[in-house]
């Protein structure tokens, strides 16, 4: 039996863009190749943009 979602899931396309940071699960943040947190590099922040989440806004008053 094939799960329903597999009828509609599409593989991600390979992007020509190189992301200058990687996720460090031990630190639980994105780091640059030299080990600095990605948040400290203004150029990286400007190039990658921002994201927002409303996942907790319905359950937490302080979001």
mmCIF file of N, CA and C in Angstrom:
data_model
loop_
_atom_site.group_PDB
_atom_site.id
_atom_site.type_symbol
_atom_site.label_atom_id
_atom_site.label_comp_id
_atom_site.label_asym_id
_atom_site.label_seq_id
_atom_site.Cartn_x
_atom_site.Cartn_y
_atom_site.Cartn_z
ATOM 1 N N UNK A 1 0.836 -1.179 0.000
ATOM 2 C CA UNK A 1 0.000 0.000 0.000
ATOM 3 C C UNK A 1 0.880 1.242 0.000
ATOM 4 N N UNK A 2 0.565 2.188 -0.857
ATOM 5 C CA UNK A 2 1.330 3.420 -0.963
ATOM 6 C C UNK A 2 0.653 4.504 -0.112
ATOM 7 N N UNK A 3 1.404 5.144 0.811
ATOM 8 C CA UNK A 3 0.820 6.225 1.609
ATOM 9 C C UNK A 3 0.277 7.340 0.715
ATOM 10 N N UNK A 4 -0.846 7.911 1.095
ATOM 11 C CA UNK A 4 -1.518 8.946 0.324
ATOM 12 C C UNK A 4 -0.605 10.113 -0.024
ATOM 13 N N UNK A 5 0.183 10.561 0.931
ATOM 14 C CA UNK A 5 1.023 11.738 0.711
ATOM 15 C C UNK A 5 2.049 11.520 -0.400
ATOM 16 N N UNK A 6 2.482 10.304 -0.619
ATOM 17 C CA UNK A 6 3.480 10.052 -1.651
ATOM 18 C C UNK A 6 2.927 10.259 -3.058
ATOM 19 N N UNK A 7 1.619 10.308 -3.191
ATOM 20 C CA UNK A 7 1.037 10.618 -4.490
ATOM 21 C C UNK A 7 1.239 12.077 -4.861
ATOM 22 N N UNK A 8 1.476 12.936 -3.879
ATOM 23 C CA UNK A 8 1.565 14.371 -4.109
ATOM 24 C C UNK A 8 2.909 14.995 -3.735
ATOM 25 N N UNK A 9 3.728 14.292 -2.998
ATOM 26 C CA UNK A 9 5.025 14.825 -2.593
ATOM 27 C C UNK A 9 5.970 14.870 -3.790
ATOM 28 N N UNK A 10 6.643 15.983 -3.934
ATOM 29 C CA UNK A 10 7.602 16.147 -5.026
ATOM 30 C C UNK A 10 8.999 16.323 -4.450
ATOM 31 N N UNK A 11 9.992 15.741 -5.060
ATOM 32 C CA UNK A 11 11.348 15.947 -4.563
ATOM 33 C C UNK A 11 11.759 17.404 -4.747
ATOM 34 N N UNK A 12 12.556 17.896 -3.826
ATOM 35 C CA UNK A 12 13.052 19.270 -3.921
ATOM 36 C C UNK A 12 13.992 19.392 -5.105
ATOM 37 N N UNK A 13 13.885 20.497 -5.793
ATOM 38 C CA UNK A 13 14.787 20.734 -6.915
ATOM 39 C C UNK A 13 16.136 21.189 -6.391
ATOM 40 N N UNK A 14 17.183 20.790 -7.081
ATOM 41 C CA UNK A 14 18.513 21.250 -6.705
ATOM 42 C C UNK A 14 18.624 22.738 -6.984
ATOM 43 N N UNK A 15 19.101 23.462 -6.020
ATOM 44 C CA UNK A 15 19.230 24.905 -6.147
ATOM 45 C C UNK A 15 20.652 25.262 -6.549
ATOM 46 N N UNK A 16 20.780 26.262 -7.401
ATOM 47 C CA UNK A 16 22.102 26.728 -7.821
ATOM 48 C C UNK A 16 22.710 27.659 -6.778
ATOM 49 N N UNK A 17 21.948 28.003 -5.762
ATOM 50 C CA UNK A 17 22.411 28.914 -4.720
ATOM 51 C C UNK A 17 23.189 28.140 -3.670
ATOM 52 N N UNK A 18 24.314 28.689 -3.257
ATOM 53 C CA UNK A 18 25.109 28.091 -2.198
ATOM 54 C C UNK A 18 24.807 28.822 -0.896
ATOM 55 N N UNK A 19 24.391 28.081 0.095
ATOM 56 C CA UNK A 19 24.083 28.677 1.398
ATOM 57 C C UNK A 19 25.377 28.716 2.209
ATOM 58 N N UNK A 20 25.739 29.898 2.735
ATOM 59 C CA UNK A 20 27.038 30.055 3.394
ATOM 60 C C UNK A 20 27.096 29.553 4.839
ATOM 61 N N UNK A 21 26.078 28.869 5.297
ATOM 62 C CA UNK A 21 26.075 28.380 6.669
ATOM 63 C C UNK A 21 25.510 26.970 6.727
ATOM 64 N N UNK A 22 25.748 26.301 7.847
ATOM 65 C CA UNK A 22 25.192 24.977 8.097
ATOM 66 C C UNK A 22 24.594 24.962 9.495
ATOM 67 N N UNK A 23 23.701 24.030 9.723
ATOM 68 C CA UNK A 23 23.067 23.906 11.038
ATOM 69 C C UNK A 23 23.936 23.047 11.935
ATOM 70 N N UNK A 24 24.240 23.538 13.124
ATOM 71 C CA UNK A 24 25.004 22.795 14.121
ATOM 72 C C UNK A 24 24.025 22.314 15.180
ATOM 73 N N UNK A 25 23.756 21.012 15.206
ATOM 74 C CA UNK A 25 22.756 20.483 16.134
ATOM 75 C C UNK A 25 23.221 20.565 17.588
ATOM 76 N N UNK A 26 24.523 20.560 17.835
ATOM 77 C CA UNK A 26 25.020 20.676 19.204
ATOM 78 C C UNK A 26 24.756 22.080 19.755
ATOM 79 N N UNK A 27 24.973 23.090 18.925
ATOM 80 C CA UNK A 27 24.731 24.471 19.338
ATOM 81 C C UNK A 27 23.289 24.904 19.095
ATOM 82 N N UNK A 28 22.586 24.153 18.252
ATOM 83 C CA UNK A 28 21.213 24.426 17.855
ATOM 84 C C UNK A 28 21.078 25.801 17.194
ATOM 85 N N UNK A 29 22.020 26.094 16.283
ATOM 86 C CA UNK A 29 21.946 27.309 15.489
ATOM 87 C C UNK A 29 22.764 27.160 14.222
ATOM 88 N N UNK A 30 22.578 28.088 13.301
ATOM 89 C CA UNK A 30 23.314 28.070 12.044
ATOM 90 C C UNK A 30 24.680 28.701 12.251
ATOM 91 N N UNK A 31 25.715 28.042 11.727
ATOM 92 C CA UNK A 31 27.068 28.547 11.874
ATOM 93 C C UNK A 31 27.726 28.707 10.503
ATOM 94 N N UNK A 32 28.638 29.676 10.436
ATOM 95 C CA UNK A 32 29.414 29.908 9.223
ATOM 96 C C UNK A 32 30.554 28.903 9.151
ATOM 97 N N UNK A 33 31.248 28.874 8.039
ATOM 98 C CA UNK A 33 32.338 27.909 7.868
ATOM 99 C C UNK A 33 33.482 28.131 8.863
ATOM 100 N N UNK A 34 33.616 29.360 9.382
ATOM 101 C CA UNK A 34 34.675 29.617 10.364
ATOM 102 C C UNK A 34 34.224 29.372 11.808
ATOM 103 N N UNK A 35 32.981 28.891 11.989
ATOM 104 C CA UNK A 35 32.489 28.542 13.316
ATOM 105 C C UNK A 35 31.683 29.621 14.008
ATOM 106 N N UNK A 36 31.648 30.826 13.451
ATOM 107 C CA UNK A 36 30.860 31.902 14.056
ATOM 108 C C UNK A 36 29.380 31.667 13.796
ATOM 109 N N UNK A 37 28.517 32.093 14.726
ATOM 110 C CA UNK A 37 27.079 32.008 14.459
ATOM 111 C C UNK A 37 26.721 32.833 13.228
ATOM 112 N N UNK A 38 25.861 32.325 12.380
ATOM 113 C CA UNK A 38 25.480 33.018 11.145
ATOM 114 C C UNK A 38 24.803 34.351 11.434
ATOM 115 N N UNK A 39 24.189 34.485 12.579
ATOM 116 C CA UNK A 39 23.501 35.722 12.945
ATOM 117 C C UNK A 39 24.464 36.894 13.069
ATOM 118 N N UNK A 40 25.750 36.632 13.246
ATOM 119 C CA UNK A 40 26.729 37.712 13.415
ATOM 120 C C UNK A 40 27.178 38.317 12.098
ATOM 121 N N UNK A 41 26.836 37.717 10.975
ATOM 122 C CA UNK A 41 27.260 38.221 9.668
ATOM 123 C C UNK A 41 26.113 38.967 8.993
ATOM 124 N N UNK A 42 26.210 40.271 8.960
ATOM 125 C CA UNK A 42 25.137 41.110 8.408
ATOM 126 C C UNK A 42 24.863 40.798 6.937
ATOM 127 N N UNK A 43 25.898 40.549 6.153
ATOM 128 C CA UNK A 43 25.715 40.246 4.739
ATOM 129 C C UNK A 43 24.915 38.957 4.532
ATOM 130 N N UNK A 44 25.168 37.966 5.367
ATOM 131 C CA UNK A 44 24.419 36.704 5.284
ATOM 132 C C UNK A 44 22.950 36.959 5.618
ATOM 133 N N UNK A 45 22.698 37.749 6.649
ATOM 134 C CA UNK A 45 21.321 38.052 7.027
ATOM 135 C C UNK A 45 20.585 38.791 5.913
ATOM 136 N N UNK A 46 21.251 39.751 5.298
ATOM 137 C CA UNK A 46 20.618 40.500 4.222
ATOM 138 C C UNK A 46 20.362 39.620 2.999
ATOM 139 N N UNK A 47 21.255 38.701 2.717
ATOM 140 C CA UNK A 47 21.122 37.850 1.538
ATOM 141 C C UNK A 47 20.085 36.751 1.708
ATOM 142 N N UNK A 48 19.945 36.222 2.904
ATOM 143 C CA UNK A 48 19.059 35.079 3.105
ATOM 144 C C UNK A 48 17.663 35.465 3.546
ATOM 145 N N UNK A 49 17.471 36.668 4.009
ATOM 146 C CA UNK A 49 16.143 37.104 4.424
ATOM 147 C C UNK A 49 15.756 36.544 5.774
ATOM 148 N N UNK A 50 14.479 36.680 6.095
ATOM 149 C CA UNK A 50 13.991 36.220 7.397
ATOM 150 C C UNK A 50 12.786 35.312 7.211
ATOM 151 N N UNK A 51 12.484 34.580 8.237
ATOM 152 C CA UNK A 51 11.278 33.764 8.254
ATOM 153 C C UNK A 51 10.516 34.067 9.537
ATOM 154 N N UNK A 52 9.250 33.803 9.535
ATOM 155 C CA UNK A 52 8.449 33.978 10.740
ATOM 156 C C UNK A 52 7.643 32.717 10.977
ATOM 157 N N UNK A 53 7.263 32.515 12.195
ATOM 158 C CA UNK A 53 6.460 31.356 12.548
ATOM 159 C C UNK A 53 5.300 31.796 13.420
ATOM 160 N N UNK A 54 4.158 31.255 13.148
ATOM 161 C CA UNK A 54 2.998 31.520 13.996
ATOM 162 C C UNK A 54 2.544 30.243 14.686
ATOM 163 N N UNK A 55 3.402 29.244 14.707
ATOM 164 C CA UNK A 55 3.022 27.939 15.248
ATOM 165 C C UNK A 55 2.591 28.017 16.701
ATOM 166 N N UNK A 56 3.285 28.799 17.509
ATOM 167 C CA UNK A 56 2.957 28.850 18.924
ATOM 168 C C UNK A 56 1.998 29.951 19.306
ATOM 169 N N UNK A 57 1.679 30.818 18.364
ATOM 170 C CA UNK A 57 0.879 31.993 18.730
ATOM 171 C C UNK A 57 -0.518 31.632 19.213
ATOM 172 N N UNK A 58 -1.018 30.504 18.852
ATOM 173 C CA UNK A 58 -2.342 30.093 19.298
ATOM 174 C C UNK A 58 -2.295 29.440 20.685
ATOM 175 N N UNK A 59 -1.110 29.036 21.125
ATOM 176 C CA UNK A 59 -1.032 28.313 22.387
ATOM 177 C C UNK A 59 -0.269 29.051 23.461
ATOM 178 N N UNK A 60 0.513 30.065 23.086
ATOM 179 C CA UNK A 60 1.333 30.781 24.059
ATOM 180 C C UNK A 60 1.033 32.269 23.995
ATOM 181 N N UNK A 61 0.798 32.876 25.138
ATOM 182 C CA UNK A 61 0.459 34.289 25.164
ATOM 183 C C UNK A 61 1.668 35.186 24.909
ATOM 184 N N UNK A 62 2.888 34.658 25.071
ATOM 185 C CA UNK A 62 4.075 35.507 24.978
ATOM 186 C C UNK A 62 4.793 35.404 23.642
ATOM 187 N N UNK A 63 4.197 34.822 22.627
ATOM 188 C CA UNK A 63 4.843 34.711 21.313
ATOM 189 C C UNK A 63 4.825 36.025 20.576
#
